[in-house]
XYZ file of N, CA and C in Angstrom:
483
model
N 7.299 -25.583 3.419
C 8.681 -26.107 3.361
C 8.763 -26.550 4.485
N 9.313 -27.466 4.982
C 9.279 -27.528 6.288
C 10.643 -26.565 6.853
N 10.777 -26.444 8.133
C 12.301 -25.984 8.138
C 13.057 -27.365 8.736
N 14.269 -27.046 8.970
C 14.604 -27.972 9.657
C 15.172 -28.683 10.916
N 13.940 -27.649 11.716
C 14.141 -27.734 12.762
C 13.085 -29.208 13.108
N 12.475 -28.840 12.085
C 11.375 -29.914 12.440
C 11.552 -31.650 12.171
N 12.779 -31.151 11.093
C 13.012 -33.084 10.505
C 13.850 -33.375 11.403
N 13.742 -34.928 11.758
C 14.091 -35.400 13.065
C 15.362 -36.166 11.971
N 16.679 -36.485 12.667
C 17.410 -36.589 11.928
C 18.095 -37.929 12.306
N 18.126 -39.270 11.081
C 18.058 -40.578 11.241
C 20.076 -40.775 10.463
N 20.795 -42.151 10.902
C 21.669 -42.426 10.618
C 22.143 -43.258 9.880
N 22.240 -42.816 8.914
C 22.425 -44.657 8.029
C 24.210 -44.877 7.752
N 24.206 -46.309 8.328
C 25.137 -47.273 8.409
C 25.791 -47.590 7.274
N 26.466 -47.875 6.315
C 27.148 -48.441 4.990
C 26.548 -49.558 5.514
N 26.141 -51.196 4.914
C 25.801 -51.886 5.068
C 25.328 -52.311 5.511
N 24.111 -51.262 6.451
C 23.135 -51.856 7.290
C 21.743 -52.391 5.871
N 21.030 -52.362 6.611
C 19.330 -52.449 5.493
C 18.648 -51.817 7.085
N 19.223 -51.478 7.856
C 18.448 -51.023 9.488
C 18.105 -49.781 9.532
N 17.534 -48.636 9.079
C 17.091 -47.452 9.690
C 16.948 -46.865 10.918
N 18.035 -46.740 11.518
C 17.444 -46.085 13.054
C 17.986 -44.959 13.515
N 16.775 -44.052 14.649
C 16.358 -42.715 15.026
C 17.932 -43.203 15.587
N 17.942 -41.755 15.275
C 18.871 -40.898 16.718
C 18.549 -41.042 17.907
N 19.044 -41.066 19.117
C 18.987 -41.621 20.435
C 18.578 -40.698 21.036
N 18.854 -39.600 20.580
C 18.818 -37.852 21.096
C 18.659 -36.931 20.099
N 17.238 -37.024 19.913
C 16.455 -36.231 19.269
C 16.630 -34.336 19.918
N 16.427 -33.618 18.687
C 16.471 -32.159 18.917
C 15.413 -31.721 19.469
N 15.751 -31.031 20.793
C 13.727 -30.419 20.873
C 13.168 -29.302 20.201
N 12.413 -29.144 20.611
C 11.426 -28.863 19.476
C 11.023 -27.148 19.531
N 11.745 -26.226 18.655
C 11.482 -24.925 18.846
C 10.464 -24.736 20.086
N 11.137 -23.200 20.620
C 10.450 -23.169 21.365
C 10.103 -21.952 21.200
N 10.305 -21.595 19.240
C 9.514 -19.671 18.864
C 9.261 -20.812 17.593
N 7.939 -20.507 17.017
C 8.410 -20.347 15.155
C 9.301 -20.083 14.639
N 9.433 -21.320 13.774
C 9.947 -20.804 12.454
C 10.671 -19.207 11.940
N 11.098 -18.755 11.000
C 10.742 -17.490 10.407
C 9.569 -17.483 9.119
N 9.094 -16.012 9.141
C 7.234 -16.428 7.980
C 8.710 -16.200 6.527
N 8.591 -16.958 5.378
C 9.387 -17.296 4.343
C 8.534 -16.358 3.266
N 6.947 -15.988 3.592
C 6.092 -15.413 2.807
C 6.579 -13.618 3.199
N 7.060 -12.775 3.391
C 6.716 -11.108 3.478
C 5.900 -10.689 3.108
N 4.450 -10.358 3.422
C 3.972 -9.902 2.689
C 4.059 -8.433 2.804
N 4.767 -7.962 3.288
C 4.755 -6.509 2.822
C 6.141 -6.199 2.821
N 6.523 -6.325 1.355
C 7.842 -6.511 1.867
C 8.173 -5.267 1.635
N 8.169 -3.830 0.890
C 7.872 -2.153 0.780
C 7.855 -1.449 2.100
N 7.302 -2.675 3.239
C 7.464 -1.432 4.519
C 6.071 -0.526 4.473
N 5.283 -0.653 3.574
C 3.597 0.883 3.877
C 2.958 0.935 4.653
N 3.405 -0.606 5.546
C 2.670 -0.739 7.126
C 3.407 -0.326 7.962
N 4.811 0.121 8.113
C 4.707 -0.366 9.035
C 3.901 0.747 10.821
N 3.487 2.138 10.072
C 3.004 2.760 11.223
C 1.951 1.947 12.255
N 1.561 0.194 11.191
C 0.524 0.038 12.038
C 0.640 -1.525 12.825
N 2.154 -2.118 13.228
C 2.291 -2.079 13.690
C 2.315 -2.042 15.386
N 1.295 -2.568 16.220
C 0.534 -1.642 17.774
C 0.878 -3.227 18.822
N 1.387 -2.752 19.758
C 1.995 -3.644 20.965
C 0.703 -3.364 21.806
N 0.912 -4.139 22.953
C -0.102 -4.499 24.024
C 0.818 -3.545 24.061
N 1.634 -2.781 25.156
C 2.187 -1.688 25.780
C 2.415 -0.391 24.687
N 1.683 -0.675 23.375
C 2.035 0.703 23.138
C 0.403 1.957 24.025
N -0.465 0.366 23.535
C -1.857 0.823 24.001
C -2.163 1.196 25.984
N -1.862 0.093 26.289
C -2.127 -0.020 27.444
C -1.046 -0.048 28.954
N -1.085 0.552 29.527
C 0.280 0.564 30.799
C 0.044 1.214 31.914
N -0.125 0.927 32.660
C 0.644 0.839 34.611
C 0.926 1.972 35.126
N 1.046 2.907 36.046
C 1.745 3.337 36.368
C 2.538 2.752 37.557
N 4.224 3.073 37.780
C 4.800 3.220 38.421
C 3.960 2.619 39.935
N 3.676 3.529 40.397
C 2.099 3.328 41.519
C 1.306 2.575 41.875
N 0.857 1.649 40.368
C -0.826 1.332 40.661
C -0.230 0.122 39.561
N -0.050 -1.376 40.454
C -0.469 -2.444 39.327
C -0.967 -3.118 39.929
N -1.558 -3.751 38.432
C -2.343 -5.103 39.220
C -1.790 -6.482 39.780
N -2.841 -7.368 39.263
C -2.616 -8.263 39.826
C -1.117 -8.934 39.086
N -0.364 -10.260 39.349
C 0.436 -10.227 37.138
C 0.227 -10.975 36.657
N -0.570 -11.804 36.869
C -1.881 -12.969 36.683
C -2.885 -12.625 35.777
N -3.188 -11.175 35.948
C -4.543 -10.017 35.195
C -3.474 -9.335 34.548
N -2.530 -8.945 34.752
C -1.643 -8.486 33.112
C -1.359 -9.102 32.222
N -0.580 -10.050 32.079
C -0.876 -10.924 31.834
C -1.225 -11.927 31.119
N -2.782 -11.863 31.268
C -3.722 -12.465 30.784
C -4.039 -11.318 29.871
N -3.807 -9.618 29.777
C -4.856 -8.496 29.340
C -3.604 -9.131 28.061
N -2.897 -8.938 28.623
C -1.487 -9.053 27.414
C -2.176 -10.124 26.264
N -2.440 -10.963 26.201
C -2.237 -12.321 25.987
C -3.716 -12.589 25.550
N -4.569 -11.932 25.718
C -5.949 -11.317 25.326
C -6.049 -10.381 24.240
N -5.270 -9.354 24.362
C -4.977 -8.244 23.675
C -5.382 -8.362 22.088
N -3.078 -9.572 22.235
C -2.988 -9.822 21.005
C -3.368 -11.213 20.178
N -4.314 -11.899 21.136
C -5.198 -13.108 20.642
C -6.478 -12.335 19.963
N -7.404 -11.048 20.359
C -8.739 -10.809 19.753
C -8.241 -9.909 19.591
N -7.397 -9.295 19.166
C -6.416 -8.631 18.041
C -5.773 -9.804 16.389
N -5.179 -10.289 16.899
C -5.290 -11.365 15.985
C -6.248 -11.876 15.406
N -7.560 -12.097 15.867
C -8.239 -12.949 15.707
C -9.717 -12.500 14.803
N -9.425 -10.850 15.830
C -10.424 -9.333 14.892
C -10.115 -9.066 13.374
N -8.771 -9.036 13.045
C -8.444 -8.749 12.333
C -8.282 -10.334 10.926
N -8.432 -10.849 12.282
C -8.312 -12.446 11.018
C -9.583 -12.833 10.082
N -10.715 -12.653 10.800
C -12.001 -12.422 10.804
C -12.341 -11.095 9.361
N -12.095 -9.912 10.348
C -12.535 -9.268 9.088
C -11.813 -8.987 8.123
N -10.403 -9.659 7.877
C -10.249 -9.515 6.283
C -10.265 -11.002 5.363
N -11.595 -11.953 6.440
C -11.619 -12.949 5.786
C -12.781 -12.470 5.107
N -13.435 -11.778 5.636
C -15.171 -10.797 5.336
C -14.305 -10.052 4.876
N -13.730 -9.027 4.336
C -13.581 -7.799 3.191
C -12.624 -7.958 2.607
N -11.255 -9.019 2.775
C -10.505 -8.895 1.929
C -10.530 -9.391 0.191
N -11.129 -10.543 0.772
C -11.855 -10.964 -0.700
C -12.637 -10.237 -1.826
N -14.151 -9.385 -1.097
C -15.032 -8.256 -1.873
C -13.582 -7.074 -2.412
N -12.544 -6.436 -1.530
C -12.129 -6.094 -1.888
C -11.085 -6.152 -2.198
N -10.756 -7.261 -2.853
C -9.375 -7.418 -4.177
C -10.238 -7.768 -5.392
N -11.109 -8.150 -5.060
C -12.154 -8.869 -6.449
C -12.321 -7.133 -7.093
N -12.813 -6.000 -5.723
C -13.354 -4.239 -6.792
C -11.574 -3.637 -7.221
N -10.420 -3.831 -6.308
C -9.323 -2.836 -7.147
C -9.097 -3.726 -7.901
N -9.087 -5.289 -8.665
C -8.732 -5.921 -9.582
C -9.752 -5.515 -10.269
N -11.130 -5.106 -10.116
C -11.444 -5.132 -11.533
C -11.276 -3.401 -11.925
N -11.189 -2.663 -10.989
C -10.352 -1.678 -11.086
C -9.363 -1.007 -11.466
N -8.291 -2.161 -11.479
C -7.582 -1.428 -12.546
C -8.035 -1.870 -13.531
N -7.947 -3.437 -13.871
C -8.311 -3.809 -15.214
C -8.800 -2.679 -15.478
N -9.981 -2.571 -15.324
C -10.308 -1.179 -15.885
C -9.680 -0.074 -16.745
N -8.977 0.594 -15.429
C -7.837 1.522 -15.457
C -7.257 1.123 -16.933
N -5.607 0.089 -17.004
C -5.408 -0.522 -18.324
C -6.292 -0.477 -18.888
N -7.284 -1.109 -18.758
C -7.831 -1.208 -20.652
C -8.057 0.155 -21.120
N -8.809 0.995 -20.449
C -8.924 2.444 -20.745
C -7.437 3.309 -21.394
N -6.575 3.000 -20.827
C -5.308 3.306 -20.950
C -5.023 3.462 -21.879
N -5.290 1.373 -21.864
C -4.045 0.926 -23.358
C -5.116 1.347 -24.769
N -6.353 0.680 -23.880
C -6.743 1.321 -25.618
C -7.712 2.342 -26.440
N -7.789 4.067 -24.670
C -8.227 4.759 -25.381
C -7.646 6.098 -25.088
N -6.717 6.571 -23.752
C -6.415 7.078 -23.692
C -5.006 7.942 -24.888
N -4.527 6.091 -24.631
C -3.050 6.352 -25.461
C -3.221 6.889 -26.720
N -4.006 5.939 -27.557
C -3.948 6.166 -28.596
C -5.101 7.190 -28.576
N -5.684 8.311 -27.868
C -5.618 8.967 -28.118
C -5.000 10.644 -28.033
N -3.818 9.778 -27.442
C -3.035 11.275 -27.141
C -1.335 10.495 -28.136
N -1.576 9.417 -28.949
C -0.842 9.439 -30.176
C -1.680 9.523 -31.524
N -2.880 10.035 -31.397
C -3.514 10.703 -32.428
C -3.309 12.240 -32.439
N -3.450 13.292 -31.062
C -3.689 13.575 -31.241
C -1.766 14.522 -31.401
N -0.664 13.916 -31.551
C 0.554 14.634 -31.666
C 0.938 13.703 -33.066
N -0.209 13.299 -34.027
C 0.197 13.054 -35.702
C -0.372 14.196 -35.618
N -2.104 14.789 -35.301
C -2.439 15.825 -36.235
C -2.712 16.959 -36.048
N -1.953 17.494 -34.600
C -2.347 18.118 -34.265
C -1.635 19.382 -34.045
N -0.243 18.275 -34.904
C 1.441 20.572 -35.619
C 0.262 20.977 -36.556
N -0.947 20.639 -37.927
C -1.168 20.393 -38.904
C -2.510 22.062 -38.627
N -2.406 20.899 -37.553
C -4.035 22.128 -37.269
C -3.023 24.011 -35.937
N -1.639 23.239 -35.137
C -1.858 24.302 -34.343
C -0.906 25.395 -35.086
N -0.656 25.130 -37.088
C 0.117 26.061 -37.885
C -1.569 27.059 -38.162
N -2.692 25.967 -38.313
C -4.148 26.678 -39.108
C -4.647 28.131 -38.081
N -4.877 27.410 -36.622
C -4.819 28.253 -35.563
C -3.866 29.259 -35.406
N -2.821 28.769 -35.187
C -1.971 30.374 -35.054
C -2.719 31.703 -36.166
N -2.300 30.568 -37.194
C -2.501 31.532 -38.721
C -4.013 32.229 -39.050
N -4.957 32.023 -38.021
C -6.477 32.110 -37.681
C -6.466 33.664 -36.958
N -5.475 33.024 -35.084
C -5.029 34.342 -34.514
C -5.136 35.280 -34.918
N -2.903 35.129 -36.151
C -2.620 36.287 -35.932
C -3.811 37.062 -37.738
N -4.228 36.307 -38.625
C -5.218 37.528 -38.952
C -6.385 37.788 -38.296
N -6.841 37.161 -37.646
C -8.039 37.759 -37.682
C -8.330 38.268 -35.743
N -7.721 37.520 -34.887
C -7.656 38.435 -33.737
C -6.977 39.152 -33.142
N -5.477 39.088 -33.678
C -4.210 40.281 -33.457
C -4.623 41.748 -33.575
N -4.852 41.441 -34.539
C -4.921 42.671 -35.299
C -7.056 43.644 -34.399
N -7.334 42.886 -33.863
C -8.827 43.494 -33.053
C -8.201 43.431 -32.158
N -7.626 42.931 -31.266
C -6.837 42.914 -29.833
C -6.142 44.553 -29.849
N -5.861 44.778 -30.890
C -4.382 45.252 -31.425
C -4.856 46.780 -31.432
N -6.524 47.030 -32.313
C -7.449 47.827 -32.622
C -7.433 48.627 -31.188
N -8.095 47.618 -30.406
C -8.975 47.692 -29.415
C -8.243 48.445 -28.293
N -6.653 47.826 -28.547
C -5.734 48.416 -27.583
C -4.810 49.842 -27.630
N -4.724 50.173 -28.633
C -4.236 50.880 -29.342
C -5.359 52.704 -29.000
N -7.039 52.309 -28.890
C -8.855 52.643 -28.340
C -7.787 53.653 -26.731
N -7.282 52.330 -26.535
C -7.898 52.546 -24.891
C -6.464 52.819 -24.590
N -5.410 53.571 -24.911
C -4.356 53.581 -24.712
C -4.061 54.989 -23.764
N -4.809 55.944 -25.052
C -5.704 57.183 -24.356
C -6.481 56.903 -22.886
N -6.785 56.204 -22.777
C -8.297 56.223 -20.991
C -6.823 56.714 -20.067
N -7.029 57.368 -19.142
C -6.095 57.765 -18.236
C -7.532 57.751 -17.370
N -7.598 56.942 -16.138
C -8.270 57.318 -14.570
C -7.924 58.344 -14.114
N -8.388 58.980 -13.386
C -8.014 59.937 -11.676
C -9.196 59.783 -10.667
N -8.447 59.664 -9.523
C -9.623 58.883 -8.293
C -9.523 60.231 -7.320
N -10.576 60.688 -7.131
C -10.265 61.636 -6.345
C -11.190 61.251 -4.882
N -11.512 61.759 -3.797
C -12.582 62.035 -2.723
C -12.870 62.874 -2.912
N -14.132 62.754 -3.383
C -14.639 64.371 -2.411
C -16.096 64.250 -1.108
């Protein structure tokens, strides 16, 4: 969709069948219009905003030519932008396919395997828990109680010889 800055105003008067352009068109905007599609709405990549001044800086005692500094800034920003675009062109599609496949696989496993198993366990385990508790009370608890009584009279003394 075009921003209003790029549209030319046309005056239409009643009774005239001819459409004329306004005599003084607005000058072209110097800055690009703000982006409508926000690609990082949650701000998870705020740490990746790197500018030229964050990477390169000249101390006050040393200065290069103004044109060299300006062209360095321009080339830094342009190379950063185009290298990112080329690398993302090569990597974004395969990475998005792989991550989409992994998330689909995890979702499918969770929906069709994990959650039904959890539901089955919550339905089937209460009777098994009572059987297991009874087995422990009848078989294992008396054995450990007997071993504990037998070992309760053992006393250890340490001496240095």
